[in-house]
Short mmCIF file of C-alpha atoms in Angstrom, two decimals:
data_model
loop_
_atom_site.label_atom_id
_atom_site.label_comp_id
_atom_site.label_asym_id
_atom_site.label_seq_id
_atom_site.Cartn_x
_atom_site.Cartn_y
_atom_site.Cartn_z
CA MET A 1 119.29 121.37 108.79
CA ARG A 2 120.15 123.96 106.24
CA ALA A 3 123.50 122.32 105.61
CA LEU A 4 121.79 119.01 104.96
CA LEU A 5 119.29 120.63 102.63
CA LEU A 6 122.05 122.38 100.69
CA ARG A 7 124.07 119.19 100.52
CA ASP A 8 121.13 117.22 99.15
CA LEU A 9 120.34 119.90 96.60
CA MET A 10 123.97 120.11 95.48
CA LEU A 11 124.23 116.37 95.18
CA SER A 12 121.11 116.02 93.13
CA ILE A 13 122.12 118.83 90.77
CA ARG A 14 125.75 117.89 90.33
CA ALA A 15 125.75 114.13 90.64
CA GLY A 16 124.39 113.45 87.21
CA GLY A 17 120.84 113.11 86.09
CA GLY A 18 118.76 113.27 89.23
CA PHE A 19 117.58 116.75 88.53
CA GLY A 20 116.68 116.53 84.87
CA LEU A 21 115.73 112.89 84.79
CA GLY A 22 112.34 113.33 86.40
CA LEU A 23 111.50 116.14 84.03
CA ALA A 24 112.60 114.15 81.00
CA PHE A 25 110.48 111.23 82.17
CA PHE A 26 107.50 113.55 82.59
CA LEU A 27 108.02 114.80 79.04
CA ILE A 28 108.26 111.26 77.65
CA VAL A 29 105.10 110.08 79.38
CA THR A 30 103.17 113.09 78.12
CA VAL A 31 104.44 112.56 74.61
CA LEU A 32 103.60 108.88 74.64
CA VAL A 33 99.96 109.35 75.59
CA PRO A 34 98.84 110.86 72.25
CA PHE A 35 100.56 107.94 70.48
CA GLY A 36 98.52 105.60 72.63
CA VAL A 37 95.09 107.18 72.43
CA GLY A 38 95.31 108.94 69.07
CA PRO A 39 95.74 112.60 68.19
CA GLN A 40 92.11 113.81 68.38
CA THR A 41 92.39 117.16 70.08
CA GLU A 42 89.03 117.10 71.86
CA LEU A 43 89.79 113.72 73.46
CA LEU A 44 93.26 114.88 74.47
CA SER A 45 92.04 118.09 76.00
CA ARG A 46 89.52 116.15 78.04
CA ILE A 47 92.07 113.75 79.52
CA ALA A 48 94.96 116.24 79.67
CA PRO A 49 94.65 117.16 83.40
CA GLY A 50 94.61 113.50 84.37
CA ILE A 51 97.56 112.67 82.13
CA LEU A 52 99.59 115.53 83.56
CA TRP A 53 98.83 114.33 87.06
CA ILE A 54 99.71 110.72 86.33
CA GLY A 55 102.89 111.80 84.56
CA ALA A 56 103.92 113.92 87.51
CA LEU A 57 103.13 111.08 89.89
CA LEU A 58 105.21 108.57 87.93
CA ALA A 59 108.10 111.00 87.59
CA CYS A 60 107.96 111.50 91.34
CA LEU A 61 107.91 107.75 91.95
CA LEU A 62 110.88 107.18 89.68
CA SER A 63 113.10 109.53 91.62
CA LEU A 64 112.17 108.25 95.07
CA ASP A 65 114.95 105.73 95.46
CA ARG A 66 117.46 108.55 95.10
CA ILE A 67 116.23 110.12 98.34
CA LEU A 68 117.80 107.61 100.67
CA ALA A 69 119.39 104.76 98.71
CA LEU A 70 122.65 106.55 97.84
CA ASP A 71 123.14 107.75 101.40
CA TRP A 72 122.38 104.27 102.62
CA GLU A 73 124.95 102.71 100.33
CA ASP A 74 127.88 104.98 101.16
CA GLY A 75 127.07 105.01 104.87
CA SER A 76 126.34 108.70 105.22
CA LEU A 77 122.89 107.81 106.51
CA ASP A 78 124.50 106.20 109.56
CA LEU A 79 126.49 109.37 110.13
CA LEU A 80 123.36 111.47 109.79
CA ALA A 81 121.61 109.23 112.30
CA THR A 82 124.29 109.97 114.88
CA ALA A 83 124.14 113.69 114.16
CA PRO A 84 122.38 115.96 116.67
CA LEU A 85 119.51 116.43 114.24
CA PRO A 86 116.55 114.16 115.11
CA MET A 87 115.62 111.55 112.54
CA GLU A 88 112.27 113.26 111.95
CA GLY A 89 114.17 116.39 110.92
CA ILE A 90 116.38 114.42 108.55
CA VAL A 91 113.50 112.80 106.71
CA THR A 92 111.62 116.09 106.51
CA VAL A 93 114.63 117.81 104.99
CA LYS A 94 115.14 114.91 102.60
CA ALA A 95 111.52 115.08 101.50
CA PHE A 96 111.79 118.84 101.07
CA ALA A 97 114.93 118.48 98.96
CA HIS A 98 113.15 115.87 96.87
CA TRP A 99 110.25 118.24 96.37
CA ILE A 100 112.54 121.11 95.28
CA THR A 101 114.43 118.92 92.81
CA THR A 102 111.46 116.94 91.48
CA GLY A 103 108.12 118.41 92.50
CA LEU A 104 108.83 122.03 91.77
CA PRO A 105 110.25 121.46 88.26
CA LEU A 106 107.21 119.30 87.50
CA VAL A 107 104.88 122.10 88.59
CA LEU A 108 106.72 124.56 86.39
CA ALA A 109 106.90 122.21 83.41
CA ALA A 110 103.26 121.13 83.53
CA PRO A 111 101.83 124.16 81.65
CA VAL A 112 104.41 123.75 78.89
CA LEU A 113 103.48 120.11 78.44
CA GLY A 114 99.84 121.11 78.67
CA VAL A 115 100.25 122.74 75.27
CA LEU A 116 101.17 119.37 73.79
CA LEU A 117 97.98 117.86 75.16
CA ASN A 118 95.77 120.74 74.09
CA LEU A 119 94.88 121.55 77.68
CA PRO A 120 91.83 123.85 77.84
CA GLY A 121 92.70 127.46 78.62
CA ASP A 122 90.97 127.64 81.99
CA ALA A 123 92.74 124.55 83.23
CA TYR A 124 96.34 125.88 83.10
CA LEU A 125 96.02 127.78 86.34
CA TRP A 126 94.35 124.90 88.15
CA VAL A 127 96.79 122.26 86.93
CA VAL A 128 99.63 124.36 88.29
CA VAL A 129 97.82 125.11 91.54
CA SER A 130 96.79 121.50 92.13
CA LEU A 131 100.29 120.21 91.38
CA ALA A 132 101.84 122.86 93.61
CA VAL A 133 99.54 121.85 96.45
CA GLY A 134 99.70 118.10 95.81
CA THR A 135 103.35 117.34 94.99
CA PRO A 136 104.60 117.99 98.56
CA ALA A 137 102.31 115.17 99.68
CA LEU A 138 103.78 112.96 96.94
CA SER A 139 107.31 113.71 98.18
CA VAL A 140 106.51 113.06 101.83
CA ILE A 141 104.60 109.84 101.14
CA GLY A 142 107.37 108.76 98.81
CA THR A 143 109.99 109.36 101.49
CA PHE A 144 108.05 106.99 103.72
CA GLY A 145 108.09 104.36 100.98
CA ALA A 146 111.79 104.91 100.36
CA ALA A 147 112.52 104.58 104.07
CA LEU A 148 110.57 101.32 104.21
CA THR A 149 112.49 99.70 101.39
CA VAL A 150 115.91 101.27 101.82
CA GLY A 151 117.55 98.15 103.22
CA LEU A 152 116.37 95.86 100.45
CA LYS A 153 118.47 94.82 97.51
CA ARG A 154 115.73 95.00 94.92
CA GLY A 155 113.53 97.52 96.65
CA GLY A 156 112.48 99.57 93.64
CA LEU A 157 109.64 97.44 92.41
CA LEU A 158 108.38 96.73 95.89
CA MET A 159 108.45 100.44 96.66
CA SER A 160 106.15 101.16 93.71
CA LEU A 161 103.74 98.53 94.99
CA LEU A 162 103.77 100.10 98.45
CA VAL A 163 103.71 103.75 97.45
CA LEU A 164 101.23 103.81 94.59
CA PRO A 165 98.18 102.79 96.68
CA LEU A 166 99.15 105.49 99.15
CA TYR A 167 99.11 108.00 96.29
CA VAL A 168 95.48 107.27 95.41
CA PRO A 169 93.76 109.97 97.50
CA THR A 170 96.23 112.65 96.40
CA LEU A 171 95.79 111.69 92.76
CA ILE A 172 92.01 111.67 92.98
CA PHE A 173 91.73 115.10 94.54
CA GLY A 174 94.54 116.63 92.48
CA ALA A 175 93.17 115.45 89.16
CA GLU A 176 89.69 116.47 90.28
CA VAL A 177 90.85 120.05 90.95
CA ALA A 178 92.48 120.22 87.53
CA ARG A 179 89.46 118.71 85.78
CA ARG A 180 86.90 120.91 87.46
CA GLY A 181 89.07 123.96 86.88
CA GLY A 182 89.20 123.11 83.18
CA GLU A 183 85.43 122.78 82.97
CA GLY A 184 84.88 126.02 84.82
CA LEU A 185 83.28 124.38 87.86
CA THR A 186 83.97 125.34 91.43
CA VAL A 187 87.17 123.78 92.74
CA GLN A 188 86.96 124.71 96.38
CA ALA A 189 86.04 121.34 97.88
CA PRO A 190 88.67 119.14 96.19
CA LEU A 191 91.31 121.84 96.54
CA LEU A 192 90.75 122.10 100.28
CA LEU A 193 90.78 118.31 100.63
CA LEU A 194 93.99 118.12 98.60
CA ALA A 195 95.59 120.76 100.81
CA GLY A 196 94.36 118.81 103.84
CA ILE A 197 96.04 115.65 102.62
CA SER A 198 99.27 117.54 101.93
CA PHE A 199 99.40 119.23 105.31
CA GLY A 200 98.35 116.08 107.13
CA ALA A 201 101.02 114.06 105.37
CA ILE A 202 103.70 116.69 106.07
CA ALA A 203 102.70 116.86 109.72
CA LEU A 204 102.40 113.15 110.49
CA LEU A 205 104.31 110.99 108.02
CA PRO A 206 107.84 112.15 108.96
CA PHE A 207 107.30 110.41 112.31
CA ALA A 208 106.44 107.16 110.56
CA SER A 209 109.35 107.54 108.13
CA ALA A 210 111.76 108.27 110.97
CA ALA A 211 110.55 105.25 112.94
CA VAL A 212 110.95 103.05 109.89
CA LEU A 213 114.41 104.41 109.15
CA ARG A 214 115.52 103.82 112.75
CA ILE A 215 114.37 100.21 112.46
CA ASN A 216 116.25 99.82 109.22
CA LEU A 217 119.44 101.30 110.65
CA ARG A 218 119.29 99.12 113.75
CA MET B 1 95.49 84.69 134.53
CA SER B 2 95.50 87.38 131.93
CA LEU B 3 95.03 87.57 128.20
CA TRP B 4 98.75 88.21 127.72
CA GLU B 5 99.60 84.66 128.76
CA TYR B 6 98.59 83.62 125.27
CA ALA B 7 101.46 85.69 123.97
CA ASN B 8 103.65 82.80 125.04
CA PRO B 9 104.06 80.70 121.87
CA VAL B 10 103.94 77.40 123.72
CA LYS B 11 100.79 78.37 125.55
CA PHE B 12 99.34 79.70 122.31
CA ILE B 13 99.98 76.47 120.45
CA ARG B 14 98.65 74.35 123.30
CA THR B 15 95.47 76.37 123.60
CA THR B 16 94.78 76.69 119.89
CA ASP B 17 95.42 72.98 119.47
CA LYS B 18 92.57 72.36 121.87
CA VAL B 19 90.31 75.00 120.35
CA LEU B 20 91.01 74.44 116.66
CA PRO B 21 88.97 71.25 116.07
CA TRP B 22 85.94 72.96 117.59
CA VAL B 23 86.40 76.07 115.50
CA TRP B 24 86.83 73.99 112.35
CA THR B 25 83.73 71.93 113.11
CA LEU B 26 81.63 74.97 113.92
CA ALA B 27 82.86 76.82 110.84
CA PHE B 28 82.09 73.81 108.68
CA LEU B 29 78.64 73.37 110.18
CA CYS B 30 77.78 77.06 109.85
CA LEU B 31 79.00 77.23 106.27
CA VAL B 32 77.19 74.08 105.23
CA THR B 33 73.97 75.15 106.94
CA GLY B 34 74.14 78.76 105.82
CA LEU B 35 75.08 78.07 102.22
CA THR B 36 72.75 75.11 101.69
CA TRP B 37 69.89 76.96 103.30
CA GLY B 38 70.72 80.03 101.27
CA PHE B 39 71.14 78.26 97.95
CA PHE B 40 68.33 75.71 98.04
CA PHE B 41 65.72 76.71 100.59
CA THR B 42 65.19 80.41 100.04
CA PRO B 43 62.81 81.88 97.48
CA ASP B 44 64.14 83.87 94.53
CA ASP B 45 64.13 87.62 94.90
CA PHE B 46 61.35 89.24 92.87
CA ARG B 47 63.73 91.61 91.13
CA MET B 48 67.06 89.84 91.11
CA GLY B 49 65.84 86.28 90.56
CA SER B 50 68.15 83.54 91.69
CA THR B 51 71.26 85.72 91.40
CA VAL B 52 70.45 87.06 94.86
CA LYS B 53 71.95 83.85 96.23
CA ILE B 54 75.45 85.11 95.57
CA ILE B 55 74.85 87.30 98.61
CA TYR B 56 75.59 84.35 100.92
CA ILE B 57 79.19 84.37 99.73
CA HIS B 58 79.62 87.96 98.64
CA VAL B 59 78.61 89.75 101.83
CA PRO B 60 80.43 87.51 104.34
CA SER B 61 83.67 87.58 102.36
CA ALA B 62 83.50 91.36 101.99
CA LEU B 63 82.87 91.62 105.71
CA MET B 64 85.86 89.45 106.52
CA ALA B 65 88.08 91.28 104.03
CA ILE B 66 87.67 94.45 106.07
CA ASN B 67 87.72 92.74 109.46
CA ALA B 68 90.93 90.92 108.56
CA TRP B 69 92.66 94.24 108.00
CA LEU B 70 91.25 95.50 111.32
CA MET B 71 92.59 92.43 113.05
CA MET B 72 96.00 92.99 111.45
CA LEU B 73 95.89 96.59 112.66
CA VAL B 74 95.18 95.52 116.24
CA ALA B 75 97.83 92.79 116.11
CA SER B 76 100.37 95.29 114.70
CA LEU B 77 99.61 97.74 117.49
CA ILE B 78 100.08 95.00 120.08
CA TRP B 79 103.41 94.09 118.45
CA ILE B 80 104.59 97.69 118.48
CA VAL B 81 103.55 98.32 122.06
CA ARG B 82 104.17 95.02 123.81
CA ARG B 83 106.41 93.17 121.35
CA HIS B 84 104.72 89.79 121.54
CA HIS B 85 105.96 87.68 118.65
CA VAL B 86 102.73 85.72 118.37
CA SER B 87 100.92 88.95 117.63
CA ALA B 88 103.23 89.87 114.76
CA LEU B 89 102.96 86.36 113.37
CA ALA B 90 99.18 86.44 113.63
CA ALA B 91 99.14 89.67 111.62
CA ARG B 92 101.35 88.04 109.04
CA ALA B 93 99.15 84.96 108.97
CA ALA B 94 95.98 86.99 108.49
CA ALA B 95 97.18 88.97 105.47
CA PRO B 96 96.90 86.29 102.75
CA VAL B 97 93.55 85.13 104.14
CA GLY B 98 92.29 88.70 104.01
CA ALA B 99 93.62 89.12 100.49
CA VAL B 100 91.79 85.98 99.36
CA MET B 101 88.58 87.21 101.01
CA THR B 102 88.95 90.46 99.07
CA VAL B 103 89.38 88.54 95.83
CA ILE B 104 86.33 86.39 96.60
CA ALA B 105 84.26 89.49 97.29
CA LEU B 106 85.45 91.15 94.07
CA VAL B 107 84.94 88.08 91.90
CA THR B 108 81.52 87.17 93.26
CA GLY B 109 80.63 90.83 92.92
CA ALA B 110 81.62 90.72 89.27
CA PHE B 111 79.50 87.60 88.71
CA TRP B 112 76.61 89.32 90.37
CA GLY B 113 77.13 92.61 88.61
CA GLN B 114 77.17 91.07 85.16
CA PRO B 115 73.48 90.02 85.02
CA MET B 116 72.25 92.81 87.33
CA TRP B 117 74.10 95.89 86.16
CA GLY B 118 75.05 94.54 82.75
CA THR B 119 78.75 94.94 83.44
CA TRP B 120 81.50 92.93 85.12
CA TRP B 121 83.23 95.93 86.48
CA GLU B 122 82.15 99.45 87.26
CA TRP B 123 84.30 102.20 88.75
CA ASP B 124 81.98 102.48 91.65
CA PRO B 125 83.25 103.75 95.03
CA ARG B 126 82.75 100.46 96.84
CA LEU B 127 84.31 98.35 94.14
CA THR B 128 87.19 100.74 93.72
CA SER B 129 87.96 100.97 97.40
CA PHE B 130 87.96 97.18 97.61
CA LEU B 131 90.41 97.03 94.76
CA ILE B 132 92.62 99.50 96.59
CA LEU B 133 92.31 97.43 99.76
CA PHE B 134 93.50 94.45 97.74
CA LEU B 135 96.55 96.44 96.60
CA PHE B 136 97.29 97.27 100.24
CA TYR B 137 97.17 93.57 101.10
CA LEU B 138 99.55 92.81 98.24
CA GLY B 139 102.03 95.46 99.36
CA TYR B 140 101.86 94.25 102.95
CA ILE B 141 102.47 90.62 102.00
CA ALA B 142 105.26 91.58 99.61
CA LEU B 143 107.03 93.60 102.29
CA TRP B 144 106.87 90.65 104.71
CA GLU B 145 108.34 88.38 102.07
CA ALA B 146 111.08 90.79 101.05
CA ILE B 147 112.78 91.36 104.39
CA GLU B 148 115.01 88.65 105.73
CA ASN B 149 115.33 89.62 109.37
CA ASP B 150 112.12 88.56 111.12
CA ASP B 151 112.00 91.30 113.73
CA THR B 152 112.78 94.04 111.25
CA ALA B 153 110.08 92.69 108.96
CA ALA B 154 107.56 92.65 111.82
CA ASP B 155 108.42 96.24 112.77
CA LEU B 156 108.29 97.60 109.25
CA THR B 157 105.10 95.82 108.27
CA SER B 158 103.31 96.89 111.42
CA ILE B 159 104.13 100.53 110.71
CA LEU B 160 103.06 100.01 107.11
CA CYS B 161 99.81 98.57 108.44
CA LEU B 162 99.20 101.65 110.59
CA VAL B 163 99.96 104.11 107.79
CA GLY B 164 98.11 101.94 105.30
CA SER B 165 94.98 101.95 107.47
CA VAL B 166 94.88 105.74 107.49
CA PHE B 167 95.34 105.87 103.73
CA ALA B 168 92.84 103.07 103.14
CA ILE B 169 90.21 105.09 104.99
CA LEU B 170 91.24 108.23 103.11
CA SER B 171 90.98 106.42 99.79
CA ARG B 172 87.58 105.09 100.77
CA TYR B 173 86.21 108.61 101.15
CA ALA B 174 88.23 110.06 98.29
CA VAL B 175 86.76 107.46 95.96
CA ASN B 176 83.29 108.29 97.24
CA PHE B 177 83.91 111.88 96.28
CA TRP B 178 85.29 110.91 92.90
CA ASN B 179 82.39 108.92 91.53
CA GLN B 180 78.83 108.30 92.54
CA GLY B 181 77.88 104.74 93.18
CA LEU B 182 75.94 101.96 91.57
CA HIS B 183 76.38 99.63 94.53
CA GLN B 184 73.59 99.79 97.06
CA GLY B 185 74.21 100.91 100.60
CA ALA B 186 74.68 98.52 103.48
CA THR B 187 71.89 95.97 103.45
CA PHE B 188 72.87 94.41 106.74
CA SER B 189 73.38 96.42 109.85
CA MET B 190 73.51 95.73 113.54
CA ASP B 191 70.32 97.57 114.38
CA ARG B 192 68.79 95.80 111.42
CA GLU B 193 66.71 98.10 109.31
CA GLU B 194 63.78 96.44 107.64
CA ASN B 195 65.38 96.15 104.23
CA ILE B 196 65.79 92.41 104.12
CA SER B 197 63.25 89.81 105.06
CA ASP B 198 63.80 87.01 107.52
CA VAL B 199 64.02 84.26 104.92
CA PHE B 200 67.18 85.84 103.54
CA TRP B 201 68.43 87.18 106.85
CA TYR B 202 68.94 83.96 108.83
CA PRO B 203 71.00 81.98 106.29
CA ALA B 204 73.05 85.10 105.58
CA VAL B 205 73.86 85.58 109.25
CA ILE B 206 74.78 81.92 109.60
CA SER B 207 77.15 82.08 106.66
CA MET B 208 78.68 85.31 108.01
CA VAL B 209 79.37 83.52 111.28
CA GLY B 210 80.74 80.61 109.27
CA PHE B 211 83.12 82.86 107.34
CA ALA B 212 84.27 84.52 110.56
CA LEU B 213 84.96 81.16 112.17
CA LEU B 214 86.72 79.97 109.06
CA PHE B 215 88.91 83.05 109.20
CA VAL B 216 89.72 82.44 112.87
CA ALA B 217 90.57 78.81 112.18
CA LEU B 218 92.82 79.68 109.24
CA VAL B 219 94.61 82.41 111.19
CA PHE B 220 95.19 80.09 114.15
CA LEU B 221 96.48 77.39 111.86
CA ARG B 222 98.75 79.72 109.91
CA THR B 223 100.09 81.30 113.09
CA GLN B 224 100.90 77.87 114.48
CA THR B 225 102.67 77.01 111.25
CA GLU B 226 104.68 80.23 111.43
CA ILE B 227 105.70 79.56 115.03
CA ARG B 228 106.75 76.01 114.20
CA ALA B 229 108.60 77.10 111.08
CA ARG B 230 110.48 79.69 113.06
CA ARG B 231 111.32 77.14 115.73
CA THR B 232 112.61 74.73 113.11
CA ARG B 233 114.77 77.44 111.61
CA ALA B 234 116.19 78.27 115.04
CA LEU B 235 116.98 74.61 115.65
CA LEU B 236 118.64 74.25 112.27
CA ALA B 237 120.72 77.35 112.90
CA ARG B 238 121.83 75.94 116.23
CA GLU B 239 122.74 72.61 114.62
CA GLY B 240 124.73 74.40 111.99
CA GLN B 241 126.80 76.19 114.59
CA ALA B 242 127.54 73.11 116.66
#
C-alpha cells in the first residue's frame, strides 16, 4: 500500500503538471471572479467563501481523470488488480494520493487567494478548516466518478455530469461553514455534517468504486 | 409460479402484450376524467384563483418523478442480485420517463410560482432538490448511452443508481438546511390530513392514478422495445458472422 502511495505521489509530482495544474486552475478561477462580478470589495468579501469553495471543487474535478486514466491506458491498472492488495485498498490509496496532491495544496492556497477576494478576517480559519474537512470527500467521490468512466474514450465531460451532482451536499455544508465562520455565527452544525459526509464517503464509497472498477476491468 | 418467471423476456413480452392495452385504456380514462374534472368542474380556490388547477398536473408528475427513481433503484438492486436482464432494461426504460416527469413538475411549478410567488424560480429546498434529481437522471441516462457493452453498462448504471440514491437523499436534506422554503409542505398524504377539501381531492387522486398508470404503460412499452432492439442486434450479429 505504501509503495503504491509513493508511486502515485512520485508520478504526479514528476510527470509534468499534475501537481501544480490544479493550483494554477484554482488561482485562475479566483482571479476571474472579480472580472465577472466587478471589483467592489464588500460584494467580493461576501461571496469570497463560496468562490473559494467552488474554485477548489472545480480544481478537484479537473484533476480527477488523472487518478485512474493513465494507469488504465498503460495497463498498470490490470497489474494492480492482480496484485495481492484488494481493489478497495487500491482505490482508497488512489483517492488519498489525489487528496495529497490536489486537496492539500488547495487547502493551503485558499487563505492566500482569500486576500485577493477580500475575505473577512474571521473567515480565514473557517475556510481552511472547512476545506480541510471537505476535500477528502471530494477526492473519494471523484475517485468513484473516475472509476465509473475510466473505460470510456471521451469520459471527461460525462464524469463532470456524474460527479458534480454528487458534490452538492459537500459544497453546501462546506460553503456554509465558511460563510457562517466569516459572519461570526456558530459553525458547529454544518461542520459536523460536513465531517459526517467526509467520513461516510471515505468509509463506504471505496466499496462502490472498487466494484465499478472490477466491472470495468472485466 | 413465481414472480421471477417474468424475468424471462419472452414471458415478459407475452404478458405485457396482454396487459398493455388495459393499462393504456385505464391510464387514458383516469387522465381524461381527472384532468377534465379538475380543470372544468372544480371551483376556484379562494386565495389562488384558477391557478390552483395546475395542481392536477404538478403534483402527480412530481410524485412520479420520485417514484420513477425508486423503481429504478429496485430494478437495479434486482439486476445486481439476481441478474435478470429485463430488470436492467426496465431501469433503463424508466429513466427518460422519470426525467420528463421531473421537467413537467419543474415547468408547471414555474408557471404556478409566477402568479403566486411573483417569481418563476426560487432557490427553495423543494425546487432545488428536484433540479438536482433532474441532474441525476441526466447523468444516469448519459452513462447508459456512453457505454457500448450492454452488461457493463447495466452493472455500472445500477451501482450509480445506488450511490446516486444515497446522495440524492443527502442533497435533499442538505438543501433543506441551506435555505428555508417558500414551497408549502405536503398537501396530500396517505392518512389524509384535513388540508384539502373533497372537491379538489377526488380529481387529484384520479389524475395521480392516471399518471402512475401512464408511467407503467410507458415503462412496459419501452422495456419491450429495448428487448426487441437487443434481439434484433443479436440476430444481425449472427447474420454477419455467417
